[in-house]
Short mmCIF file of C-alpha atoms in Angstrom, two decimals:
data_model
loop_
_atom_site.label_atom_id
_atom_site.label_comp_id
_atom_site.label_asym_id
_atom_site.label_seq_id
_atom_site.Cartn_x
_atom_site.Cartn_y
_atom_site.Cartn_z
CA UNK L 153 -5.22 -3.42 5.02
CA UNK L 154 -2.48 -5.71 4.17
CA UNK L 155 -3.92 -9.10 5.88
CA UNK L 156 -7.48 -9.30 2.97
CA UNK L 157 -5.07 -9.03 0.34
CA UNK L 158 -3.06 -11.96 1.32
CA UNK L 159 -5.10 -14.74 -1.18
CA UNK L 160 -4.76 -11.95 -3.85
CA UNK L 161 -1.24 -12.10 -4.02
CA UNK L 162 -1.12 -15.65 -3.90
CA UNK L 163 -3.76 -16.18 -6.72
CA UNK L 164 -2.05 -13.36 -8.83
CA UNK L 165 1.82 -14.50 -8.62
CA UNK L 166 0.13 -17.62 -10.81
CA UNK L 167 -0.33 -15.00 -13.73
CA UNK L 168 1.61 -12.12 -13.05
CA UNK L 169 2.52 -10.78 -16.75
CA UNK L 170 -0.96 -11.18 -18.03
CA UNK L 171 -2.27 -9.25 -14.95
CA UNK L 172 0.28 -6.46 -15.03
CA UNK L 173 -0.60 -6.17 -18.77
CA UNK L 174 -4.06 -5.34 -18.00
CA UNK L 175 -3.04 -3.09 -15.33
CA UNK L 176 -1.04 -1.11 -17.68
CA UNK L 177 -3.54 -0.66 -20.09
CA UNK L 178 -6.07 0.18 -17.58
CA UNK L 179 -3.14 3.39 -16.39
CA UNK L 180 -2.84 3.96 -19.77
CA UNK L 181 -6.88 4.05 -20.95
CA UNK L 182 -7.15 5.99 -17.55
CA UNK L 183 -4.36 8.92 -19.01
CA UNK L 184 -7.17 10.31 -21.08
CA UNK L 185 -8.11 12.33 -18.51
CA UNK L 186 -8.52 15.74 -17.58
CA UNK L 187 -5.50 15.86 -15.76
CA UNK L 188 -3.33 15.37 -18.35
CA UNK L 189 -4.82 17.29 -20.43
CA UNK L 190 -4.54 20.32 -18.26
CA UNK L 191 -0.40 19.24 -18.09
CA UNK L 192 -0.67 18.71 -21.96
CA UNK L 193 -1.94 22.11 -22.43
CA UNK L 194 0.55 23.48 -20.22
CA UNK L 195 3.80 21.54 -22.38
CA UNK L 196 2.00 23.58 -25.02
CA UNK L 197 2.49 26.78 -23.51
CA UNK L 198 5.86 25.91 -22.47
CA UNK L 199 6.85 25.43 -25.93
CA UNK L 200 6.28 28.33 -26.83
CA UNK L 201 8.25 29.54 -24.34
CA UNK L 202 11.44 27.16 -25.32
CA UNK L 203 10.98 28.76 -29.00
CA UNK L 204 11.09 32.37 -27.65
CA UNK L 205 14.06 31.28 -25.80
CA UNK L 206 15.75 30.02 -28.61
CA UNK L 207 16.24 26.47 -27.85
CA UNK L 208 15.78 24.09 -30.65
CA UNK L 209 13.30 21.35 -31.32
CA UNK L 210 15.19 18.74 -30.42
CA UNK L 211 16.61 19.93 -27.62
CA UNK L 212 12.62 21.14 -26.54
CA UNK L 213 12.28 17.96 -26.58
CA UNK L 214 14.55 16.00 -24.88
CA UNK L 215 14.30 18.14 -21.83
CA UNK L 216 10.83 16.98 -21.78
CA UNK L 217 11.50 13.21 -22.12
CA UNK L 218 14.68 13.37 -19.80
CA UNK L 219 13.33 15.94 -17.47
CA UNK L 220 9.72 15.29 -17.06
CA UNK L 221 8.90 17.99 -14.51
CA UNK L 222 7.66 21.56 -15.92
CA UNK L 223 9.01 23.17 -12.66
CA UNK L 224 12.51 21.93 -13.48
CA UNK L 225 12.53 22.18 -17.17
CA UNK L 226 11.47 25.89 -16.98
CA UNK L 227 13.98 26.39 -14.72
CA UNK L 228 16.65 24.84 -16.87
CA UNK L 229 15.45 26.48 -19.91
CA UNK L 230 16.21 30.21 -17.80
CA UNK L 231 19.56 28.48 -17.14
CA UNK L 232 20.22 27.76 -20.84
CA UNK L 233 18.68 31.39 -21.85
CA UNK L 234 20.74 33.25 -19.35
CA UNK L 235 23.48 31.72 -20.58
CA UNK L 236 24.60 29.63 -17.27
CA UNK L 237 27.42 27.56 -16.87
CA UNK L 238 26.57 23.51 -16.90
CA UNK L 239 27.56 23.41 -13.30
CA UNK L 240 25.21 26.21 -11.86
CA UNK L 241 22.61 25.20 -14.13
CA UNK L 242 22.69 21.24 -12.69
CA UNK L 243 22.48 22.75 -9.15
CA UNK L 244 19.76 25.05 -9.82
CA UNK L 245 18.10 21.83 -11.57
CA UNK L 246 18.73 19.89 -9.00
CA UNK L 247 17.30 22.73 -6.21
CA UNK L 248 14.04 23.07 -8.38
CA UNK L 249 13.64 19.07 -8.31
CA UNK L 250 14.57 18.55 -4.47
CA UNK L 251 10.73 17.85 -3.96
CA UNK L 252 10.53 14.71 -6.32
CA UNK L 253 12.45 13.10 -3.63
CA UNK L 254 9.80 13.81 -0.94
CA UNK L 255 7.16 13.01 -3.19
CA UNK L 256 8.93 9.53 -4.93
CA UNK L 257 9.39 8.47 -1.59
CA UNK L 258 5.91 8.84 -0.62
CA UNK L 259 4.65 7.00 -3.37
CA UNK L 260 6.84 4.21 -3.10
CA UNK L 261 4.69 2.16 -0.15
CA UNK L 262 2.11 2.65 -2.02
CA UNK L 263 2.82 1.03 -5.65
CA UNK L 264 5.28 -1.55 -3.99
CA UNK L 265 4.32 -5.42 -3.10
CA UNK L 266 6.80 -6.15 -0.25
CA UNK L 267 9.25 -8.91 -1.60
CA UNK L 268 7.95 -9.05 -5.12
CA UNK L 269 8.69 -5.61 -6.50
CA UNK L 270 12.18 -5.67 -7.88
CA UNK L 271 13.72 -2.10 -7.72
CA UNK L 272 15.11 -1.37 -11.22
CA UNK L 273 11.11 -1.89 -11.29
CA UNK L 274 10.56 1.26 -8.98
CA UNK L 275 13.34 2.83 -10.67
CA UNK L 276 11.58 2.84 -14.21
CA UNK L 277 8.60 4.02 -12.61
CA UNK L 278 9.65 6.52 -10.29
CA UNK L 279 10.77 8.47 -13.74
CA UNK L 280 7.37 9.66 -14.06
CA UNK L 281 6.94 11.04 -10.59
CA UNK L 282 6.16 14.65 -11.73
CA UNK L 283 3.28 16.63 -10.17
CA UNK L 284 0.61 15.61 -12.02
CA UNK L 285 1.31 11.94 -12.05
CA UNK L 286 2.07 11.92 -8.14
CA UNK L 287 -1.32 13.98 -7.28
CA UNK L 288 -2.81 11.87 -9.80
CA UNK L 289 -1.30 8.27 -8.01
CA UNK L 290 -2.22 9.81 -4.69
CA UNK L 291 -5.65 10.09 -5.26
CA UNK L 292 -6.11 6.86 -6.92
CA UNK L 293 -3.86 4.44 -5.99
CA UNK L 294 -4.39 3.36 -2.60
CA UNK L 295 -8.45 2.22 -4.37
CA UNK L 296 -6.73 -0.59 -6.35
CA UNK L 297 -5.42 -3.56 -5.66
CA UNK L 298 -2.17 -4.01 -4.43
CA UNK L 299 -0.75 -5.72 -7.30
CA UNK L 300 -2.22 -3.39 -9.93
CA UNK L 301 -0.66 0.12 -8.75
CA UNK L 302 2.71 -0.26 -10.16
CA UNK L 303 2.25 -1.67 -13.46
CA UNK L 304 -1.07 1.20 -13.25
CA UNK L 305 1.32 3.84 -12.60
CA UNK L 306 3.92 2.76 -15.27
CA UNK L 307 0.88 2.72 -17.75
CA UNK L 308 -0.20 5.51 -16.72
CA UNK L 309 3.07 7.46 -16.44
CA UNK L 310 4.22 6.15 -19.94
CA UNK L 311 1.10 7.27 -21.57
CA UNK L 312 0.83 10.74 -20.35
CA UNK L 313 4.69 11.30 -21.24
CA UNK L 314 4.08 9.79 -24.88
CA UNK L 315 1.59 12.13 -25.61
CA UNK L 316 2.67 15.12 -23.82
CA UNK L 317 6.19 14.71 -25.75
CA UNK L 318 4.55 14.24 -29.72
CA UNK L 319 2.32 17.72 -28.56
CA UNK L 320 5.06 19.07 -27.52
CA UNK L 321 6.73 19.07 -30.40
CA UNK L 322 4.22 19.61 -32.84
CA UNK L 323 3.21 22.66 -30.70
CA UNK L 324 6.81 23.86 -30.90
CA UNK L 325 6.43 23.92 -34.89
CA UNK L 326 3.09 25.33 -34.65
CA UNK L 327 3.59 28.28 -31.71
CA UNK L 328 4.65 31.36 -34.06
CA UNK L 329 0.89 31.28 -35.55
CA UNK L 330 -0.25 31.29 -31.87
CA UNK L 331 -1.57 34.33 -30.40
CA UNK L 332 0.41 35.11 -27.39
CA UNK L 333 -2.99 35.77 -25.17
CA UNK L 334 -3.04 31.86 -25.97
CA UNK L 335 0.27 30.45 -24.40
CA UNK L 336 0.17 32.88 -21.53
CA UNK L 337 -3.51 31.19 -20.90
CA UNK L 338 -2.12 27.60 -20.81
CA UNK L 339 0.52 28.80 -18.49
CA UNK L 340 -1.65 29.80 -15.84
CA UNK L 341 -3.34 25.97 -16.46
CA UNK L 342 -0.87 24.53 -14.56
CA UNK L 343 -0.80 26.29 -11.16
CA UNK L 344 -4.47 26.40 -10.90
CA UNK L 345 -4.94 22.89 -12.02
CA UNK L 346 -2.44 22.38 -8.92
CA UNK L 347 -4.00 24.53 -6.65
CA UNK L 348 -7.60 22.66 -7.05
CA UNK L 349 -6.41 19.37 -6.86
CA UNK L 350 -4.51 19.74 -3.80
CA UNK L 351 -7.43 20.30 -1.85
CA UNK L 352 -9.59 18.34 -4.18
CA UNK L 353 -11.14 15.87 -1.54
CA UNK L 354 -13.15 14.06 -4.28
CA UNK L 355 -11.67 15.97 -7.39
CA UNK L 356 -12.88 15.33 -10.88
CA UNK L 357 -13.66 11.24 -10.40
CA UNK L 358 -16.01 10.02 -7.66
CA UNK L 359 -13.43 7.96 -5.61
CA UNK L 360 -14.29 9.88 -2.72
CA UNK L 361 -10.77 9.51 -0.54
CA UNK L 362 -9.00 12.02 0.08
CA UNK L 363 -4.94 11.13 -1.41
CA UNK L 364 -3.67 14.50 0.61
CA UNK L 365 -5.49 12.94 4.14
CA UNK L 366 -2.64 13.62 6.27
CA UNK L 367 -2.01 17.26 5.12
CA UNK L 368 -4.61 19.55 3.53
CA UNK L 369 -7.68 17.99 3.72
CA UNK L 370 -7.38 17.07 7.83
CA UNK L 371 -9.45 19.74 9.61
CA UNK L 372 -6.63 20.42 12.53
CA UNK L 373 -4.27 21.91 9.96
CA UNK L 374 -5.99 22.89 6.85
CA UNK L 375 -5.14 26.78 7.66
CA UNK L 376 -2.04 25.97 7.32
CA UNK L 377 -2.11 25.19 3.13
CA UNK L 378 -3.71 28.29 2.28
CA UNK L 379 -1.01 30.02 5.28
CA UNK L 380 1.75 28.83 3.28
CA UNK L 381 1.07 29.39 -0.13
CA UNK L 382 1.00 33.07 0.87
CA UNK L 383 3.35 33.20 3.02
CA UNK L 384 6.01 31.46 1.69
CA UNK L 385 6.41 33.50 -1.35
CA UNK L 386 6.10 36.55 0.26
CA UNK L 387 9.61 35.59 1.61
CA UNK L 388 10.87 35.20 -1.64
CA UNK L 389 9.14 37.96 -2.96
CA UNK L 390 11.26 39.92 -0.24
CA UNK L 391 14.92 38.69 -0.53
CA UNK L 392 15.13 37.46 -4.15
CA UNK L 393 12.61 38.24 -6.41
CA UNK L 394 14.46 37.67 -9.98
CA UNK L 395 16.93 34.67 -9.20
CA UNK L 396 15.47 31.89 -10.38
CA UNK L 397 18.35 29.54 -8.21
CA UNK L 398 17.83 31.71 -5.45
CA UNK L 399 14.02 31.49 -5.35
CA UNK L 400 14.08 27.79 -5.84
CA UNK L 401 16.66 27.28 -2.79
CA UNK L 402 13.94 29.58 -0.33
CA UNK L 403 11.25 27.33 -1.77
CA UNK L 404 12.15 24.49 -1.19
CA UNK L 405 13.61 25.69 2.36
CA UNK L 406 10.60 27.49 3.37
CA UNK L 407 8.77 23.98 1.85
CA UNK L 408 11.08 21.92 4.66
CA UNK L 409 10.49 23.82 7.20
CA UNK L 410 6.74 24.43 6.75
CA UNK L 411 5.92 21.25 5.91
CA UNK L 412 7.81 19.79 9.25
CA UNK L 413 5.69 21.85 10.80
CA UNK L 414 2.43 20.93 9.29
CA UNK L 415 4.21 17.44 10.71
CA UNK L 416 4.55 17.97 13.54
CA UNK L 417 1.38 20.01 14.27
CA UNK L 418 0.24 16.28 12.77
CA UNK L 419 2.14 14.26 15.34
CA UNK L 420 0.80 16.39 18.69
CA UNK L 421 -3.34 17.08 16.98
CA UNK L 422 -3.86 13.74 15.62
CA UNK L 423 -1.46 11.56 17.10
CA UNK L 424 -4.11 9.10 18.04
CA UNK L 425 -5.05 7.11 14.32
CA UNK L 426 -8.44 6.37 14.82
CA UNK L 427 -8.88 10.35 15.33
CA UNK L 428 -7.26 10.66 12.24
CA UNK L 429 -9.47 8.18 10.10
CA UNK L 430 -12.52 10.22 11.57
CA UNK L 431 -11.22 13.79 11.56
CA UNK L 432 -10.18 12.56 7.43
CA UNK L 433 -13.05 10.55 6.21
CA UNK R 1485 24.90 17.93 -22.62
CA UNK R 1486 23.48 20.60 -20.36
CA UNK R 1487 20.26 18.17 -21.64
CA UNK R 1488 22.41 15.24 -19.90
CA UNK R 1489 22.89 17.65 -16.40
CA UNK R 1490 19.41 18.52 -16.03
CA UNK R 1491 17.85 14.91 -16.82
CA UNK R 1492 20.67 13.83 -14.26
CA UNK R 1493 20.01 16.51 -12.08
CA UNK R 1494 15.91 15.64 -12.07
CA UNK R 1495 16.19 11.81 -11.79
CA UNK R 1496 19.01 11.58 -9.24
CA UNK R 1497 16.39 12.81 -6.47
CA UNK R 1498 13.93 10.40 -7.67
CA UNK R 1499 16.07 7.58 -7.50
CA UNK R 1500 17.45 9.01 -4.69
CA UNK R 1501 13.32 8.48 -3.35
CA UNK R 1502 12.97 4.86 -4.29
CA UNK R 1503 15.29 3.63 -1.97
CA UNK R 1504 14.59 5.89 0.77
CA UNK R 1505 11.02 5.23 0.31
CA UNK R 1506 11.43 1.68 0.18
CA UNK R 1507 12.33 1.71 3.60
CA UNK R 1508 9.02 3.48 4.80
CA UNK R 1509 5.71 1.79 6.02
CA UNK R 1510 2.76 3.47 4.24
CA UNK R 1511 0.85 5.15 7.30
CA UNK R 1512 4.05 5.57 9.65
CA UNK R 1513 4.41 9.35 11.12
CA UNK R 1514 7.02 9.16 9.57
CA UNK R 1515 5.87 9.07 6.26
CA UNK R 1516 3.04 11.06 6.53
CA UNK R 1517 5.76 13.73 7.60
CA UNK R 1518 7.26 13.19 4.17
CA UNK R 1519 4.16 13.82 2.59
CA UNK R 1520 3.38 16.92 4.54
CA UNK R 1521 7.24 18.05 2.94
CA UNK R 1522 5.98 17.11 -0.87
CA UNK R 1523 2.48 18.92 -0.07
CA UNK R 1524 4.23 21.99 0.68
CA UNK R 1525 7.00 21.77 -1.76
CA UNK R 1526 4.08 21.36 -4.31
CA UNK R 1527 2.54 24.65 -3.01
CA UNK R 1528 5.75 26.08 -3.34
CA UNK R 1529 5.96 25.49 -6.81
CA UNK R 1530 2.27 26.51 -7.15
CA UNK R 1531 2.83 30.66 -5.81
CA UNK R 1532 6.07 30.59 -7.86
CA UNK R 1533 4.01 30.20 -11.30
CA UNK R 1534 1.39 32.15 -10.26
CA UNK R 1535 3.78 34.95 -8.85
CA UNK R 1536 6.87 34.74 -10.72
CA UNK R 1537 5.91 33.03 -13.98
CA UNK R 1538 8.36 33.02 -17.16
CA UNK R 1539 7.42 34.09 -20.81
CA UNK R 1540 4.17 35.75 -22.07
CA UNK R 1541 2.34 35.55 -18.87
CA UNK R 1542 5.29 37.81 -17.07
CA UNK R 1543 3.39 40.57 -19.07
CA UNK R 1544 -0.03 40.19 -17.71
CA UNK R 1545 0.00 42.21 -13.74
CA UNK R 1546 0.33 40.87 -10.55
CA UNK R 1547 -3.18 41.30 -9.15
CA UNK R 1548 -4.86 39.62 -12.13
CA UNK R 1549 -2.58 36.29 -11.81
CA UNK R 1550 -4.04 36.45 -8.24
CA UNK R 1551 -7.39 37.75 -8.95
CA UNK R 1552 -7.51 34.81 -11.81
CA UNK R 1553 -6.43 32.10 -9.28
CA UNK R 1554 -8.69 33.02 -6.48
CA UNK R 1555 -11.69 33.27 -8.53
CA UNK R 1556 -10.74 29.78 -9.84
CA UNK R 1557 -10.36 28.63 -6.56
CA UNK R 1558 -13.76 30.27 -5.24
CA UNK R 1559 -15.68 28.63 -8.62
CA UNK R 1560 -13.92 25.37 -7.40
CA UNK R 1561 -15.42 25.25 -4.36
CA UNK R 1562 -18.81 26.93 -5.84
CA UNK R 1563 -19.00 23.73 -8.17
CA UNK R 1564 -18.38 21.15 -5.06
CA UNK R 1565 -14.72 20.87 -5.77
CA UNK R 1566 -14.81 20.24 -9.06
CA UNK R 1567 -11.41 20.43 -10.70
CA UNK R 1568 -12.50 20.95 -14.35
CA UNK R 1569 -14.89 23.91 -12.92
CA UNK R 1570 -11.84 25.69 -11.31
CA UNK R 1571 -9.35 25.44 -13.75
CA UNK R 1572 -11.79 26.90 -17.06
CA UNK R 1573 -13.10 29.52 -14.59
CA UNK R 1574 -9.54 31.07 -13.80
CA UNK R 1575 -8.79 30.62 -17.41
CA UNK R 1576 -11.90 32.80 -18.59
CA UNK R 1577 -11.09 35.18 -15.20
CA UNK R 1578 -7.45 35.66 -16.65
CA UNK R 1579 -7.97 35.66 -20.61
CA UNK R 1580 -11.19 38.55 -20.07
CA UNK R 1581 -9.70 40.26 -17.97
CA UNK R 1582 -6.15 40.49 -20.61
CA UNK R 1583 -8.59 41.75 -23.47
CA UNK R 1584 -9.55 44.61 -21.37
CA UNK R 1585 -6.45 45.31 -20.33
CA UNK R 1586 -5.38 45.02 -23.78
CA UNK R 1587 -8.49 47.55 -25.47
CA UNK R 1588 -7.76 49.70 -22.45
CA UNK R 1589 -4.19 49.94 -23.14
CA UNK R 1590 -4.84 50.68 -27.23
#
């Protein structure tokens, strides 16, 4: 994959900041999207959550620029509302957001050009690793050039997060003339929107690759998705059903030891790679 | 400043990601591992908002959050796996069956 790209890179390092340009506004053009504005309309509902809470505007707010991952921020906001110390609070955050690692590292092959990419470059990018951007990335990425995926991604990322941060705020002002029936709607968005995509093979734009080809979409293990997502919460369901901490610590343990599973059920089916290309495409 | 420990808190694991990731090839088994890890943490994080979800939501019952989903899910495969499908059918699924609820309940 690497070797047809070689006279790319070459031809591109000649204009890099014009090309990277174009790349970003190509992410950004391609935020308008249905994806984000399934996440949009769940920032909506999640303001009107923060206002029931009682956090204010500004602090709304920053949680989404800083945090930029619904999982964690609702999290934090229970922390805040339950009145938790800063300390338990920052671990549960941290617990909730264990899986950005996982899923920054994943992404990181792809958007990076070995030996060009300088890594406060990655840094700035990997900021916007949240769900939607990384199933988003996943799906599309690996389709472009090289070259193009980072500054894509940043566009991309940047866009989205602009956005969902002005509606979130004007959403805020607006919630308490929004019918309840309405924000509890936009909060179901999320997890369905996440649910569909996962196994989207094609999703909502005709790329026709599969970003999850390893995982869900290979035939030898696809009972296991659907196998986990019940599964794994009914162990939560039976040791800690109210802590938020707590259920974010099974999670992501169940998550770890699932998923190495999944891996390794990967490693002995379709250890051979050509098997895998055919089994996937 | 709680602001400061849960931006802190979120970012440190992506950083944390850059350079582990750096270090990966893009189809090793190891990687691919990796990705099974963010797939599942990712379904985590899906059954938690469907099963345990905060604010208005928390009011509406179990088996309708479920019943919502799964017809999504069946519509999204019903419309060849078309996201857009999925999502507006669990959203009509969820917000008809609420008013019924709701008339039932009055």
């Amino acid at each position: 994959m690497t070797a047809p790209d070689q006279p790319d890179i070459d031809q591109e390092s000649q204009n890099p900041p014009e090309h990277a340009r174009v790349w970003m506004a190509r992410g950004a053009r391609a935020a308008v999207s249905i994806p984000a504005f399934i996440l949009t309309a769940a920032f909506v509902g999640y303001a009107g959550l923060a206002r029931e809470t009682g956090l204010t505007l500004f602090e709304t707010l920053a949680m989404t620029g800083f945090v930029w991952a619904l999982p964690s921020i609702v999290v934090l906001t229970g922390a805040i509302s339950s009145g938790m110390g800063i300390l338990p609070a920052g671990i549960a955050v941290a617990l909730a957001s264990v899986r950005l690692m996982p899923m920054t590292m994943a992404l990181m092959p792809l958007v990076k050009v070995p030996g060009k990419t300088k890594t406060w470059q990655l840094l700035i990018a990997s900021h916007f690793v949240a769900v939607t951007a990384w199933v988003f990335a996943m799906k599309h990425l690996p389709d472009m050039p090289r070259e193009g995926r980072l500054p894509f991604f940043i566009g991309f990322g940047a866009a989205v997060t602009s956005f969902v941060f002005c509606m979130t705020g004007v959403s805020y002002l607006l919630v308490e003339s929004m019918p309840g029936m309405v924000a509890g709607a936009l909060f179901l968005l999320t997890p369905v929107y996440f649910l569909c995509s996962l196994w989207g093979r094609q999703g909502s734009m005709p790329t026709g690759r599969p970003w999850s080809q390893d995982c869900c979409s290979d035939r030898s293990s696809s009972p296991i998705c659907p196998g986990w997502i019940c599964f794994g919460p009914a162990l939560l369901a039976a040791r800690l059903p109210t802590s938020e901490p707590g259920s974010c610590a099974g999670g992501c343990r169940d998550g770890g030891i699932n998923g190495r599973w999944i891996g390794i059920r990967n490693l002995v089916a379709t250890g051979d790679d050509h098997h895998r290309r055919l089994v996937c495409n | 400043m709680i602001i400061i420990a849960g931006w802190f808190a979120t970012d440190v694991w992506r950083w944390l990601g850059v350079f582990a990731g750096g270090r990966l090839r893009e189809d090793g088994e190891l990687l691919i591992w990796v990705r099974c890890v963010a797939t599942a943490l990712v379904a985590g994080v899906i059954s938690k908002l469907i099963l345990f979800p905060q604010g208005v939501l928390a009011e509406t019952p179990l088996w309708l959050r479920l019943a919502a989903a799964g017809f999504g899910f069946a519509s999204f495969f019903a419309a060849r796996q078309r996201v857009f499908v999925g999502v507006l059918a669990a959203e009509i699924f969820l917000v008809s069956g609420w008013l019924i609820l709701d008339t039932m309940a009055s």
